[in-house]
C-alpha cells in the first residue's frame, strides 16, 4: 500500500515541459574524461566472511543484487584484498603464501567471489590490493619494502595464480593499502609484471591520499611511467592541483564507509556524482561491497547491502544498491563524461555521460545537509531547496525525442524512501526538458531502455545465531578453507586433514601462522577466532584442543569476548587456557594479564584434550576432559560477547568438536573423554 502511494507522489510532482522559474543547464557532446566505473571492495578485511556460507538460492540472489547487469548495483568493478594473514579491519584474510615455500591459490573466498562476479558480468574489472603481508616477505622486519623484489614477486604470484588456477585476469594491482609507498618498489613491481607477461595489468598508486604520490609522479618520470591511476581514499569529492597536473586517471579507490541506512544511501548518491563534478574522479569504489561480517565488529553495516546471517538466509537489499543502479545500469566503463556537468543552482549536482554513439545518461542528485553524517562531509552549499531545472540538449543530442526516467526520493520525515522507480518517459521538444526537484532525490534520465529493478522473492526472516551450535569440521564445502561463521581476528584458522601412514584421517581446524605477519592494524600477540552472537552472556562452550608446540604451546576457549577488528589487542572476556607445560590459567583478557585462576592441569603438546567453559551470571567454571578443573571464577565484566578459540602465540594448534550451548548450563557432549596422560 505504502509503495503505491509513493509512486503516485513521485510521478505527480516531477515533470512538465514548460516552466516559469527555472535555471537552464546546457548539455552538449564535448567530452571530458573516460568513465571507468563504480565498484565494491571485498576486503580490508574479511568483510565478505559470512556471505560464503549462505545456503542457495540466497547466496546467488545476494550476488545477483551486487553483480548481475541491469538487476541491482550492477557493479562495474570488483576490488579484493590480497590476503596477508593479518587483521585488516573486520578480520584476517589468508595469504596465498603463509610461508616462503608455500603456495596455495584456494584459500579464503576472494577467488570464489571474483569468479561469481565474472559469471554474472564477464566484463567486470578486477583489482587486487595488499593490506598486510606474511612475515617471511619482510624477512623479520615489519616492512614490505626492505626486500622490494621479494614483495613484488609475492604480489605477481597472486596475479599469476588467479590466471592459472581460476582463469581470472586481474586488471589492476595496488601497492600497500593506506600506507606509505616506495618508488623503487613500484618500479620493480612494474618490471616484474612485464617480465611475467602481465603487461596489461595496470598499477594504482597508492590507495592513500593525493599526496605525496602526485608530487612524486611529477618529479620522477620513470615512476610516472609505472603508474596508471592515482587512487585516493575518502577524498571528500575533491582532488588537488598536483594530481590534476600529472594528467593521470584519478580514482576514489576507496570511499563511502558509512552505515547503510537512508542517510548512507544519500551520501553514496552524492559521492557518485560529485567525485567527478568536484574532483574529476572517473571511478569510485565502495568500502565495502557487502556487509557480511558480525555487526558488532568495527564499521558494522558499512556495505552496499547487508548479508550477515548465513544461519537464517536473511539479507537486506539496502538503499546504496539502488543509488548505485542509478549510474551503473545506464553507463559502462568506456563511456565518457561530458564537459557539461556541474552543480545545480539551489544545491545538488548533475553529471552526463555518453557512449559516443548517441546515447545519453544524465544523473541528477539533490542530497541535503542531512547526509553530512557521511564519513566525509559534503562541500558547501549544504542546503538544498526545491528547484526547477531545465536541461537543454545541444549538438547531436538535440534530436533526442524521448528519455527514460528513474527516480528515488529519501524522506526522513515519513521514513520510507522511494527507491529506483521507473517513471513515465519524458517527451522532449527542441531537445529541452524541465524537471522539478525537491530535496533528497536522485533521477536518471537516459536514452537507454534497459534498466530494471531486479527482484528475488523475499529472503527468510531474520533470526539470531543458533543457541545450540556444533562443528566437528568433517563436513566441508570444497571451495573454502575456513569453517563457517568463525571470524579470525588474529591468526588464520583453516581446515586441516591429518593423513597418517595407517590411512587414518582426522579432520580438524588448525591455526597455521607461526610468525607475526607484517601487520596493517594492531594484531594481538595471541591468535583468536570469534563466533556466535555478541549478545550471548550465559553459556557452555566446549572444544577439543591439540597443541603442536612443545613446552611453550598454549590454547584457549573463551566466552563474552567483547572486541574484534583493530581493537582486538584489548579484547576482554573469560579465557580458559591450557598450556603444553602442564598448567592452566583463567584470565579476564586476551592478553592474559588479568588472571582469575591458575594451577596445574597435566596438559601437554601432541595429545588431544577436551576443554569446557561455563559462564553463568558472574560465575565461571571450567572442565578438562570431563572433570572439573576450576570453579567459581568471578567475572564482573564484560557482560556479553562472542565465543572464541585461539592460541597463546603464533603457533600451530588444532581444534575439533566445537560445541556451544547458549542460555543453559547442561553439559554439552556425550562422547567419551580423552584421559589425561
Ligand atoms: C562485454 O563487453 C563486450 C565488448 O564491449 C560487449 O560486447 C558485451 O556485451 C559485454 N558484456 C556484458 C555482459 O556487458
Ligand atoms: C559545450 O559545452 C562546453 C562546456 O560548457 C563549452 O565549453 C563549449 O563551448 C560547448 N560547445 C558548444 C559547441 O556549444
Ligand atoms: C544506444 O545504446 C543501445 C544499446 O547499447 C544501442 O543499441 C543504440 O544503438 C545506441 N544508440 C542510440 C542512439 O540509441
Ligand atoms: C516550478 O515550476 C512550477 C510550474 O511552473 C511552479 O509552479 C513552481 O513554483 C516552480 N518551483 C520553483 C521552486 O520554482
Ligand atoms: C536532518 O537531520 C536532523 C538531525 O538528525 C533532523 O533533526 C532533521 O529533522 C533532519 N532533516 C530533515 C529534513 O528530515
Ligand atoms: C597426525 O596424527 C598422528 C597419529 O595420530 C599424530 O601422531 C600426529 O601428531 C598428528 N599430526 C598432526 C600435525 O596433527
XYZ file of C-alpha atoms and ligand atoms in Angstrom:
761
model
C 0.000 0.000 0.000
C 2.648 2.455 1.046
C 4.506 1.541 -2.124
C 1.682 2.707 -4.393
C 1.254 5.986 -2.602
C 4.905 6.804 -3.094
C 4.918 6.035 -6.790
C 1.942 8.244 -7.311
C 3.573 11.013 -5.347
C 6.716 10.937 -7.429
C 5.064 10.892 -10.809
C 2.569 13.555 -9.920
C 5.113 16.185 -8.995
C 8.074 15.520 -11.169
C 7.920 16.601 -14.764
C 6.454 19.171 -17.038
C 7.674 20.775 -20.188
C 7.278 24.460 -19.627
C 8.350 26.239 -16.515
C 8.271 29.777 -15.246
C 11.033 29.720 -12.648
C 13.784 27.542 -13.924
C 17.537 27.563 -14.289
C 18.762 26.188 -17.641
C 21.694 23.770 -17.949
C 23.164 23.148 -21.401
C 24.392 19.699 -22.362
C 26.497 19.320 -25.484
C 28.672 16.478 -26.714
C 32.062 17.934 -25.792
C 33.693 15.032 -23.999
C 35.503 15.093 -20.684
C 37.165 12.122 -19.020
C 36.535 8.466 -19.800
C 34.340 6.819 -17.162
C 35.938 3.772 -15.501
C 33.042 2.511 -13.417
C 31.588 2.014 -9.976
C 32.952 -0.694 -7.760
C 32.686 -2.556 -4.491
C 35.523 -3.631 -2.236
C 35.658 -7.033 -0.600
C 38.364 -6.965 1.991
C 40.204 -4.701 4.222
C 39.274 -7.036 5.752
C 37.165 -10.110 5.872
C 34.059 -8.088 5.020
C 32.588 -10.913 2.909
C 33.332 -13.570 5.543
C 29.751 -14.625 6.310
C 28.416 -14.497 2.726
C 30.196 -17.653 1.664
C 28.175 -19.869 4.000
C 24.722 -18.781 2.892
C 22.643 -21.650 1.543
C 21.401 -21.480 -2.035
C 19.390 -19.861 -3.502
C 20.052 -16.948 -1.114
C 23.766 -16.728 -1.773
C 23.221 -16.469 -5.522
C 20.470 -13.925 -5.004
C 22.804 -11.684 -2.999
C 25.439 -11.998 -5.715
C 22.800 -11.049 -8.312
C 21.939 -7.851 -6.433
C 25.620 -6.935 -6.488
C 26.866 -8.017 -9.894
C 24.147 -9.043 -12.345
C 23.883 -6.449 -15.128
C 20.622 -4.500 -15.175
C 19.407 -6.066 -11.955
C 20.713 -4.248 -8.860
C 24.004 -2.490 -8.201
C 25.287 -3.985 -11.490
C 28.828 -3.195 -10.395
C 31.488 -2.442 -12.988
C 34.446 -3.090 -10.688
C 35.287 -5.657 -8.010
C 38.278 -4.887 -5.848
C 39.546 -7.537 -3.437
C 42.138 -7.798 -0.734
C 45.240 -9.843 -1.482
C 45.077 -11.677 1.857
C 48.121 -11.072 4.024
C 47.278 -13.206 7.102
C 46.760 -10.150 9.318
C 43.901 -8.141 10.795
C 42.681 -5.595 8.257
C 39.583 -4.056 9.944
C 36.984 -6.798 10.470
C 39.189 -9.846 10.431
C 42.138 -11.510 8.759
C 42.271 -12.856 5.217
C 44.599 -15.742 4.403
C 47.652 -15.302 2.204
C 48.395 -17.490 -0.812
C 51.837 -17.964 0.755
C 51.785 -18.350 4.535
C 55.411 -19.477 4.381
C 58.125 -18.895 1.825
C 57.920 -22.423 0.431
C 54.121 -22.487 0.475
C 51.796 -21.644 -2.419
C 48.043 -22.233 -2.356
C 45.517 -20.417 -4.513
C 42.425 -21.902 -2.917
C 42.354 -20.140 0.435
C 39.765 -17.684 1.634
C 36.832 -16.648 -0.532
C 38.072 -13.834 -2.793
C 38.832 -16.237 -5.682
C 35.329 -17.626 -5.417
C 33.844 -14.132 -5.220
C 35.742 -12.938 -8.311
C 34.510 -15.972 -10.237
C 30.915 -15.390 -9.144
C 31.201 -11.753 -10.234
C 32.647 -12.771 -13.628
C 29.897 -15.358 -14.091
C 27.369 -12.552 -13.914
C 29.351 -9.849 -15.673
C 32.247 -11.183 -17.763
C 33.412 -7.604 -18.313
C 33.769 -6.711 -14.640
C 37.084 -5.021 -13.847
C 39.167 -6.853 -11.202
C 41.571 -5.177 -8.795
C 43.840 -6.700 -6.147
C 45.456 -4.792 -3.282
C 47.500 -5.938 -0.271
C 46.888 -4.591 3.241
C 49.298 -6.887 5.060
C 51.967 -9.425 4.167
C 53.116 -12.731 5.650
C 56.117 -12.406 7.944
C 58.607 -14.032 5.570
C 58.119 -11.271 2.968
C 59.874 -8.842 5.327
C 62.496 -11.355 6.488
C 61.673 -10.497 10.099
C 61.118 -6.773 9.515
C 57.662 -5.203 9.829
C 58.234 -3.590 6.454
C 57.378 -4.849 2.953
C 59.904 -2.620 1.153
C 63.022 -3.938 2.880
C 63.297 -6.506 0.089
C 61.160 -4.966 -2.665
C 61.950 -7.725 -5.149
C 60.570 -10.352 -2.753
C 57.394 -8.331 -2.220
C 56.933 -7.761 -5.953
C 57.417 -11.466 -6.695
C 54.915 -12.347 -3.971
C 52.262 -9.983 -5.431
C 52.900 -11.082 -9.020
C 52.440 -14.716 -7.939
C 48.954 -13.858 -6.694
C 48.089 -12.409 -10.116
C 49.581 -15.396 -11.935
C 47.737 -17.754 -9.564
C 44.451 -16.038 -10.364
C 45.034 -16.750 -14.045
C 46.429 -20.240 -13.724
C 44.018 -21.699 -11.184
C 40.871 -19.627 -11.698
C 41.128 -18.179 -15.240
C 40.796 -14.718 -13.756
C 42.543 -11.808 -15.437
C 43.410 -9.196 -12.854
C 43.163 -5.742 -14.447
C 44.767 -3.554 -11.781
C 47.022 -4.040 -8.794
C 47.741 -1.664 -5.917
C 50.716 -1.047 -3.638
C 50.035 -1.130 0.137
C 46.663 -0.010 1.387
C 46.692 3.356 3.171
C 50.383 3.076 3.944
C 53.462 4.712 2.538
C 54.746 3.796 -0.924
C 58.268 3.211 -2.110
C 59.211 4.376 -5.613
C 61.754 1.636 -6.051
C 59.142 -0.980 -5.159
C 56.582 0.426 -7.616
C 59.140 0.354 -10.450
C 60.163 -3.185 -9.523
C 56.537 -4.265 -9.463
C 56.074 -2.847 -12.982
C 59.233 -4.608 -14.121
C 58.132 -7.922 -12.587
C 54.662 -7.673 -14.115
C 56.091 -7.027 -17.577
C 58.633 -9.815 -17.211
C 55.824 -12.223 -16.273
C 53.721 -11.467 -19.338
C 51.415 -9.228 -17.351
C 51.974 -6.032 -19.370
C 48.231 -5.448 -19.403
C 47.979 -5.286 -15.603
C 47.891 -1.634 -14.606
C 49.190 -0.134 -11.376
C 47.176 2.032 -8.978
C 49.159 4.164 -6.537
C 48.852 4.399 -3.756
C 45.447 3.951 -2.113
C 46.054 6.702 0.401
C 45.946 10.497 -0.010
C 46.544 12.569 -3.168
C 49.958 13.420 -1.813
C 52.815 12.680 -1.717
C 52.179 10.349 -4.668
C 51.155 13.143 -7.060
C 54.265 15.201 -6.362
C 56.436 12.084 -6.728
C 54.892 11.291 -10.109
C 55.597 14.829 -11.297
C 59.233 14.653 -10.197
C 60.058 11.111 -11.328
C 59.213 10.271 -14.972
C 60.179 6.620 -14.527
C 57.762 6.321 -11.617
C 55.152 8.115 -13.668
C 55.592 5.571 -16.451
C 54.993 2.761 -13.990
C 51.768 4.163 -12.544
C 48.477 4.279 -14.462
C 45.993 5.520 -11.889
C 46.199 7.708 -8.801
C 43.841 6.139 -6.300
C 42.866 8.294 -3.326
C 40.765 7.231 -0.342
C 37.804 9.150 1.083
C 38.667 12.245 -0.980
C 35.531 14.085 0.164
C 34.771 14.578 -3.587
C 37.792 16.832 -4.160
C 41.271 16.491 -5.560
C 44.394 18.672 -5.574
C 46.105 20.668 -8.326
C 49.215 18.462 -8.342
C 47.113 15.364 -9.008
C 45.486 17.077 -11.989
C 48.890 18.175 -13.273
C 50.061 14.552 -13.508
C 47.339 14.020 -16.172
C 46.856 10.560 -14.692
C 43.496 8.894 -14.343
C 42.125 9.819 -10.902
C 40.000 7.420 -8.860
C 38.381 7.363 -5.497
C 39.716 3.872 -4.937
C 38.002 3.577 -1.546
C 35.035 5.619 -0.426
C 31.731 5.644 1.462
C 32.351 3.690 4.705
C 29.010 4.812 6.057
C 26.171 2.962 7.798
C 23.913 1.714 5.012
C 20.596 3.245 6.083
C 18.965 6.019 4.038
C 21.500 8.593 5.173
C 24.182 6.242 3.870
C 22.308 5.820 0.598
C 22.055 9.571 0.097
C 25.683 10.004 0.985
C 26.648 7.438 -1.672
C 24.441 9.091 -4.317
C 26.151 12.411 -3.763
C 29.626 10.850 -3.771
C 28.960 9.102 -7.088
C 28.083 12.358 -8.847
C 30.338 14.822 -7.091
C 33.534 12.764 -7.172
C 33.538 13.661 -10.853
C 31.954 17.114 -10.676
C 34.347 18.386 -7.991
C 37.311 16.045 -8.271
C 37.418 14.629 -11.843
C 37.491 11.087 -10.438
C 36.353 8.587 -13.040
C 35.811 5.579 -10.765
C 34.513 5.255 -7.228
C 34.824 2.110 -5.137
C 32.643 1.433 -2.131
C 34.007 0.102 1.136
C 32.542 -2.246 1.470
C 30.904 -4.437 -1.145
C 28.558 -6.252 1.212
C 28.309 -6.084 4.993
C 28.874 -9.797 5.593
C 30.594 -9.660 8.972
C 29.265 -9.625 12.519
C 27.597 -6.286 13.017
C 29.310 -5.738 16.391
C 32.687 -5.691 14.642
C 34.016 -2.230 13.674
C 32.079 -0.340 10.963
C 29.081 -2.684 11.189
C 26.807 -2.492 8.138
C 29.059 -0.204 6.080
C 28.327 -2.146 2.877
C 26.173 -1.603 -0.208
C 23.820 -4.195 1.304
C 23.690 -6.398 4.383
C 24.128 -10.184 4.405
C 25.369 -11.184 7.856
C 23.062 -14.113 8.690
C 24.068 -17.278 6.850
C 22.275 -19.303 9.543
C 18.877 -17.753 8.659
C 19.397 -16.858 4.994
C 18.135 -13.369 5.713
C 19.697 -10.445 3.863
C 18.704 -6.833 3.218
C 18.974 -5.018 -0.111
C 19.828 -1.582 1.293
C 19.406 1.804 -0.390
C 23.049 2.098 -1.598
C 22.323 -0.766 -4.032
C 19.700 1.374 -5.763
C 21.776 4.542 -5.585
C 24.474 2.608 -7.448
C 21.945 1.388 -10.020
C 21.078 4.996 -10.926
C 24.539 5.296 -12.514
C 25.733 1.743 -13.121
C 22.726 0.448 -15.055
C 22.863 3.344 -17.520
C 26.595 3.636 -18.166
C 29.549 1.350 -18.748
C 33.281 1.698 -18.360
C 34.418 3.274 -21.637
C 31.556 5.766 -21.753
C 32.677 9.374 -21.398
C 31.612 12.118 -19.094
C 30.524 15.247 -20.908
C 32.206 18.542 -20.126
C 28.789 19.878 -19.253
C 28.479 18.630 -15.658
C 28.141 20.715 -12.516
C 26.241 21.947 -9.510
C 22.603 22.916 -9.522
C 21.694 26.478 -8.655
C 19.854 25.558 -5.455
C 22.045 22.687 -4.334
C 22.770 19.247 -5.719
C 24.609 18.235 -8.870
C 24.284 16.668 -12.290
C 26.559 14.574 -14.481
C 26.036 13.483 -18.064
C 27.698 10.613 -19.897
C 27.626 9.260 -23.418
C 28.642 6.063 -25.171
C 29.801 8.152 -28.123
C 27.135 6.502 -30.286
C 24.293 8.842 -29.481
C 23.261 7.502 -26.078
C 22.996 9.956 -23.237
C 22.579 9.370 -19.492
C 22.092 12.241 -17.048
C 22.153 11.635 -13.276
C 20.839 14.373 -11.008
C 21.050 14.372 -7.199
C 19.831 16.830 -4.567
C 21.146 15.423 -1.290
C 20.771 17.691 1.744
C 22.914 18.521 4.715
C 21.414 15.501 6.451
C 23.891 13.445 4.537
C 26.729 15.234 6.277
C 26.641 12.201 8.551
C 28.669 10.568 5.764
C 32.226 9.741 6.750
C 33.415 12.753 4.724
C 31.110 15.753 4.871
C 29.989 17.309 1.603
C 31.203 20.540 0.113
C 29.097 23.607 0.767
C 26.408 24.605 -0.016
C 24.888 22.046 2.334
C 21.396 23.317 1.908
C 19.250 22.260 -0.972
C 15.896 23.757 -1.769
C 13.197 22.847 -4.243
C 14.019 23.980 -7.736
C 13.046 23.614 -11.345
C 15.918 22.627 -13.591
C 15.710 22.861 -17.375
C 18.137 20.855 -19.465
C 18.775 21.991 -22.993
C 20.372 19.300 -25.145
C 22.633 20.632 -27.857
C 24.574 19.286 -30.818
C 23.646 15.723 -31.785
C 21.683 15.287 -28.559
C 19.227 17.992 -29.592
C 17.386 15.497 -31.802
C 16.542 13.186 -28.857
C 12.751 12.950 -28.633
C 12.222 10.780 -25.582
C 14.100 9.950 -22.383
C 13.507 7.196 -19.849
C 13.261 8.305 -16.231
C 14.184 6.532 -12.990
C 13.629 8.298 -9.666
C 14.422 7.899 -5.971
C 13.460 10.006 -3.002
C 14.506 9.829 0.617
C 12.035 11.253 3.030
C 13.377 11.486 6.538
C 10.008 12.521 7.901
C 7.994 9.576 6.637
C 10.991 7.269 6.956
C 10.050 5.163 3.936
C 12.028 6.072 0.840
C 11.085 5.535 -2.791
C 13.972 3.746 -4.460
C 14.773 3.392 -8.144
C 11.246 3.630 -9.571
C 10.677 3.752 -13.280
C 8.501 6.677 -14.304
C 6.750 7.752 -17.486
C 9.186 8.664 -20.247
C 9.843 12.335 -20.877
C 8.870 13.759 -24.266
C 11.293 16.407 -25.420
C 10.560 19.458 -27.510
C 13.565 21.019 -29.247
C 15.834 18.997 -27.038
C 14.548 20.560 -23.873
C 13.092 19.139 -20.657
C 12.395 20.567 -17.228
C 12.467 18.614 -14.033
C 11.072 19.690 -10.689
C 13.453 18.755 -7.908
C 12.864 18.510 -4.177
C 15.486 17.773 -1.591
C 16.996 14.289 -1.212
C 16.163 12.991 -4.670
C 18.057 11.206 -7.438
C 16.962 10.986 -11.055
C 18.428 9.173 -14.010
C 17.283 10.493 -17.365
C 18.538 8.344 -20.216
C 18.142 7.142 -23.775
C 18.714 3.545 -22.605
C 15.634 1.390 -22.154
C 17.454 -1.450 -20.411
C 17.133 -0.546 -16.710
C 15.497 -2.966 -14.345
C 14.728 -3.016 -10.644
C 15.654 -6.642 -10.119
C 13.774 -8.599 -7.520
C 14.102 -12.035 -5.996
C 11.466 -13.450 -3.643
C 11.845 -12.110 -0.103
C 14.548 -13.990 1.827
C 13.743 -15.896 5.049
C 13.103 -13.846 8.185
C 15.984 -12.638 10.278
C 16.888 -14.784 13.285
C 19.660 -14.756 15.877
C 22.675 -17.054 15.741
C 21.528 -20.575 16.780
C 21.811 -21.148 20.528
C 22.988 -24.685 20.019
C 25.831 -24.857 17.546
C 28.352 -27.569 16.789
C 31.056 -28.148 14.198
C 33.280 -31.218 14.025
C 34.995 -29.775 10.920
C 34.358 -33.013 8.999
C 31.754 -31.627 6.594
C 33.413 -29.060 4.368
C 32.433 -27.063 1.329
C 35.206 -27.783 -1.155
C 35.634 -24.182 -2.295
C 36.507 -22.833 1.140
C 39.396 -23.203 3.565
C 37.662 -21.738 6.598
C 34.920 -23.152 8.833
C 31.526 -21.400 8.668
C 30.917 -18.454 10.987
C 34.385 -18.413 12.552
C 35.758 -14.905 12.109
C 39.536 -14.851 12.567
C 40.684 -11.668 14.325
C 44.367 -12.556 14.582
C 45.909 -15.640 13.011
C 44.424 -17.886 10.335
C 42.257 -20.904 11.187
C 41.994 -23.424 8.354
C 40.534 -26.836 7.731
C 43.214 -29.429 8.249
C 43.343 -33.107 7.385
C 45.921 -35.247 9.165
C 46.515 -38.220 6.941
C 48.545 -40.772 8.884
C 50.535 -43.665 7.427
C 47.906 -46.114 8.672
C 45.389 -44.405 6.378
C 43.511 -42.786 9.270
C 42.267 -39.231 8.657
C 41.449 -36.663 11.267
C 39.619 -33.526 10.232
C 40.291 -30.519 12.415
C 40.573 -26.755 12.354
C 44.164 -25.584 12.591
C 45.750 -22.236 13.382
C 48.513 -22.082 10.803
C 50.550 -18.910 11.390
C 53.881 -19.392 13.088
C 55.120 -15.783 12.934
C 53.571 -12.348 13.345
C 52.719 -11.030 9.836
C 53.705 -7.580 8.535
C 50.593 -6.132 10.075
C 48.236 -3.424 8.911
C 46.419 -2.978 12.220
C 47.399 -3.769 15.809
C 47.022 -7.543 15.736
C 47.058 -9.320 19.072
C 50.121 -11.280 20.204
C 47.765 -14.252 20.520
C 45.631 -15.725 17.726
C 41.856 -15.669 18.060
C 38.793 -16.553 16.018
C 35.362 -15.409 17.244
C 31.956 -16.925 16.569
C 28.332 -16.642 17.667
C 26.093 -13.918 18.979
C 27.599 -10.821 20.536
C 24.686 -10.582 22.987
C 25.390 -14.019 24.481
C 26.182 -13.983 28.193
C 25.366 -17.321 29.883
C 26.600 -20.370 28.027
C 28.687 -23.513 27.843
C 31.376 -23.812 25.210
C 33.379 -26.944 24.616
C 36.184 -27.860 22.239
C 38.864 -30.490 21.809
C 42.292 -28.900 21.564
C 45.673 -30.128 20.354
C 48.843 -28.150 20.948
C 51.639 -28.729 18.467
C 54.271 -26.527 20.058
C 56.143 -28.490 22.709
C 56.720 -26.912 26.161
C 55.724 -23.316 25.250
C 52.464 -24.088 23.418
C 49.134 -22.800 24.664
C 45.490 -22.722 23.534
C 42.247 -21.288 24.857
C 38.497 -21.294 24.546
C 36.628 -18.155 25.577
C 33.246 -16.552 26.146
C 31.949 -12.973 26.340
C 34.734 -11.727 24.058
C 33.893 -8.053 23.765
C 36.097 -6.795 20.924
C 37.336 -7.637 17.459
C 38.852 -5.850 14.493
C 41.537 -3.279 15.085
C 40.944 -3.223 18.830
C 41.463 -6.967 19.242
C 44.568 -6.459 21.405
C 42.469 -5.086 24.230
C 39.711 -7.715 23.978
C 38.286 -8.840 27.299
C 36.116 -11.826 28.200
C 36.565 -15.126 30.025
C 39.538 -17.003 28.618
C 40.289 -20.592 29.678
C 43.838 -21.514 28.679
C 45.791 -24.738 28.898
C 49.496 -24.923 28.235
C 51.940 -27.535 26.993
C 53.927 -27.171 30.237
C 51.148 -28.857 32.216
C 49.389 -25.777 33.615
C 46.133 -23.883 33.074
C 45.043 -20.303 33.550
C 41.773 -18.362 33.516
C 42.006 -14.725 32.524
C 39.666 -11.798 32.034
C 41.557 -10.644 28.925
C 43.075 -11.933 25.710
C 46.480 -10.533 26.643
C 46.478 -12.937 29.606
C 47.377 -10.268 32.189
C 44.272 -10.278 34.324
C 44.373 -13.708 35.978
C 41.241 -15.126 37.616
C 42.591 -18.619 38.385
C 45.608 -20.793 37.605
C 47.188 -24.104 38.535
C 48.398 -27.492 37.273
C 46.464 -29.270 34.510
C 48.644 -32.087 33.218
C 48.129 -30.868 29.640
C 50.832 -31.348 27.036
C 51.536 -30.955 23.338
C 50.818 -33.788 20.918
C 47.677 -35.030 22.721
C 44.011 -34.139 22.492
C 42.312 -32.519 25.488
C 38.690 -31.509 25.892
C 38.090 -28.068 27.371
C 34.705 -26.848 28.552
C 33.865 -23.448 29.883
C 30.614 -22.442 31.600
C 29.699 -18.866 32.319
C 26.558 -18.033 34.261
C 25.894 -14.601 35.688
C 29.064 -13.557 37.471
C 30.477 -17.049 37.850
C 32.568 -19.170 35.501
C 33.870 -22.718 35.786
C 35.999 -24.989 33.618
C 36.391 -28.687 32.916
C 39.270 -30.589 31.445
C 38.477 -33.949 29.830
C 35.139 -34.023 31.627
C 36.456 -33.300 35.123
C 36.001 -30.010 36.876
C 39.334 -28.214 36.933
C 38.274 -24.889 38.429
C 35.047 -23.273 39.625
C 33.613 -20.024 40.857
C 35.848 -17.613 38.992
C 34.175 -14.218 39.364
C 33.528 -12.362 36.116
C 32.058 -8.882 36.562
C 32.669 -7.631 33.032
C 32.242 -7.929 30.123
C 28.599 -8.858 30.432
C 28.335 -10.371 26.943
C 30.269 -11.101 23.784
C 31.305 -13.726 21.252
C 32.668 -17.188 21.909
C 36.230 -17.758 20.703
C 39.094 -20.181 20.237
C 42.748 -19.322 19.902
C 46.384 -19.803 20.763
C 48.875 -18.238 23.149
C 51.182 -17.112 20.337
C 51.693 -17.518 16.598
C 51.935 -21.306 16.821
C 50.383 -24.368 15.215
C 47.442 -25.807 17.144
C 44.275 -27.714 16.305
C 40.652 -27.620 17.387
C 37.925 -30.230 16.995
C 34.343 -30.969 18.063
C 33.455 -27.377 18.812
C 30.110 -27.003 20.581
C 28.319 -24.112 22.162
C 25.066 -24.036 24.063
C 23.911 -20.579 24.958
C 21.436 -19.750 27.694
C 21.828 -23.056 29.556
C 24.039 -24.934 31.979
C 23.784 -28.523 30.780
C 26.853 -30.492 29.893
C 27.292 -30.469 26.165
C 28.653 -33.611 24.729
C 28.047 -37.235 25.433
C 31.121 -38.528 23.647
C 33.842 -40.404 25.562
C 36.505 -38.155 27.025
C 40.201 -38.482 26.369
C 42.013 -39.141 29.635
C 44.935 -37.039 30.786
C 48.168 -38.852 30.063
C 31.198 -7.089 -22.540
O 31.873 -6.228 -23.418
C 31.704 -6.552 -24.774
C 32.598 -5.649 -25.576
O 32.451 -4.321 -25.181
C 30.236 -6.408 -25.142
O 30.026 -6.769 -26.450
C 29.407 -7.312 -24.242
O 28.027 -7.091 -24.465
C 29.708 -7.018 -22.782
N 29.017 -7.977 -21.943
C 28.285 -7.597 -20.888
C 27.638 -8.703 -20.101
O 28.155 -6.441 -20.563
C 29.891 22.685 -24.908
O 29.981 22.871 -23.515
C 31.266 23.252 -23.073
C 31.271 23.250 -21.554
O 30.232 24.037 -21.051
C 31.614 24.609 -23.670
O 32.923 24.987 -23.251
C 31.560 24.525 -25.167
O 31.769 25.803 -25.723
C 30.229 23.966 -25.645
N 30.294 23.693 -27.031
C 29.370 24.111 -27.883
C 29.556 23.715 -29.312
O 28.421 24.733 -27.506
C 22.317 3.235 -27.540
O 22.633 2.012 -26.921
C 21.908 0.924 -27.436
C 22.201 -0.276 -26.570
O 23.568 -0.439 -26.402
C 22.268 0.746 -28.890
O 21.523 -0.321 -29.424
C 21.997 2.025 -29.662
O 22.450 1.886 -30.949
C 22.715 3.180 -29.001
N 22.495 4.423 -29.668
C 21.352 5.108 -29.659
C 21.332 6.375 -30.392
O 20.356 4.724 -29.049
C 8.498 25.151 -10.758
O 7.629 25.374 -11.828
C 6.256 25.239 -11.485
C 5.427 25.337 -12.767
O 5.810 26.448 -13.499
C 5.895 26.297 -10.474
O 4.547 26.159 -10.085
C 6.770 26.135 -9.257
O 6.543 27.169 -8.325
C 8.238 26.133 -9.640
N 9.026 25.792 -8.494
C 10.066 26.511 -8.094
C 10.796 26.039 -6.882
O 10.452 27.486 -8.700
C 18.096 16.130 9.364
O 18.716 15.546 10.488
C 18.467 16.240 11.672
C 19.309 15.604 12.746
O 19.403 14.231 12.582
C 16.965 16.207 11.968
O 16.697 16.904 13.160
C 16.209 16.867 10.832
O 14.824 16.758 11.016
C 16.588 16.198 9.529
N 16.034 16.950 8.411
C 15.041 16.519 7.692
C 14.659 17.359 6.544
O 14.486 15.463 7.915
C 48.707 -36.739 12.952
O 48.233 -37.939 13.507
C 49.257 -38.725 14.128
C 48.644 -40.041 14.533
O 47.521 -39.832 15.349
C 49.834 -37.966 15.298
O 50.862 -38.696 15.879
C 50.379 -36.634 14.800
O 50.813 -35.858 15.893
C 49.313 -35.883 14.045
N 49.912 -34.698 13.470
C 49.309 -33.526 13.491
C 50.058 -32.387 12.900
O 48.203 -33.374 13.937
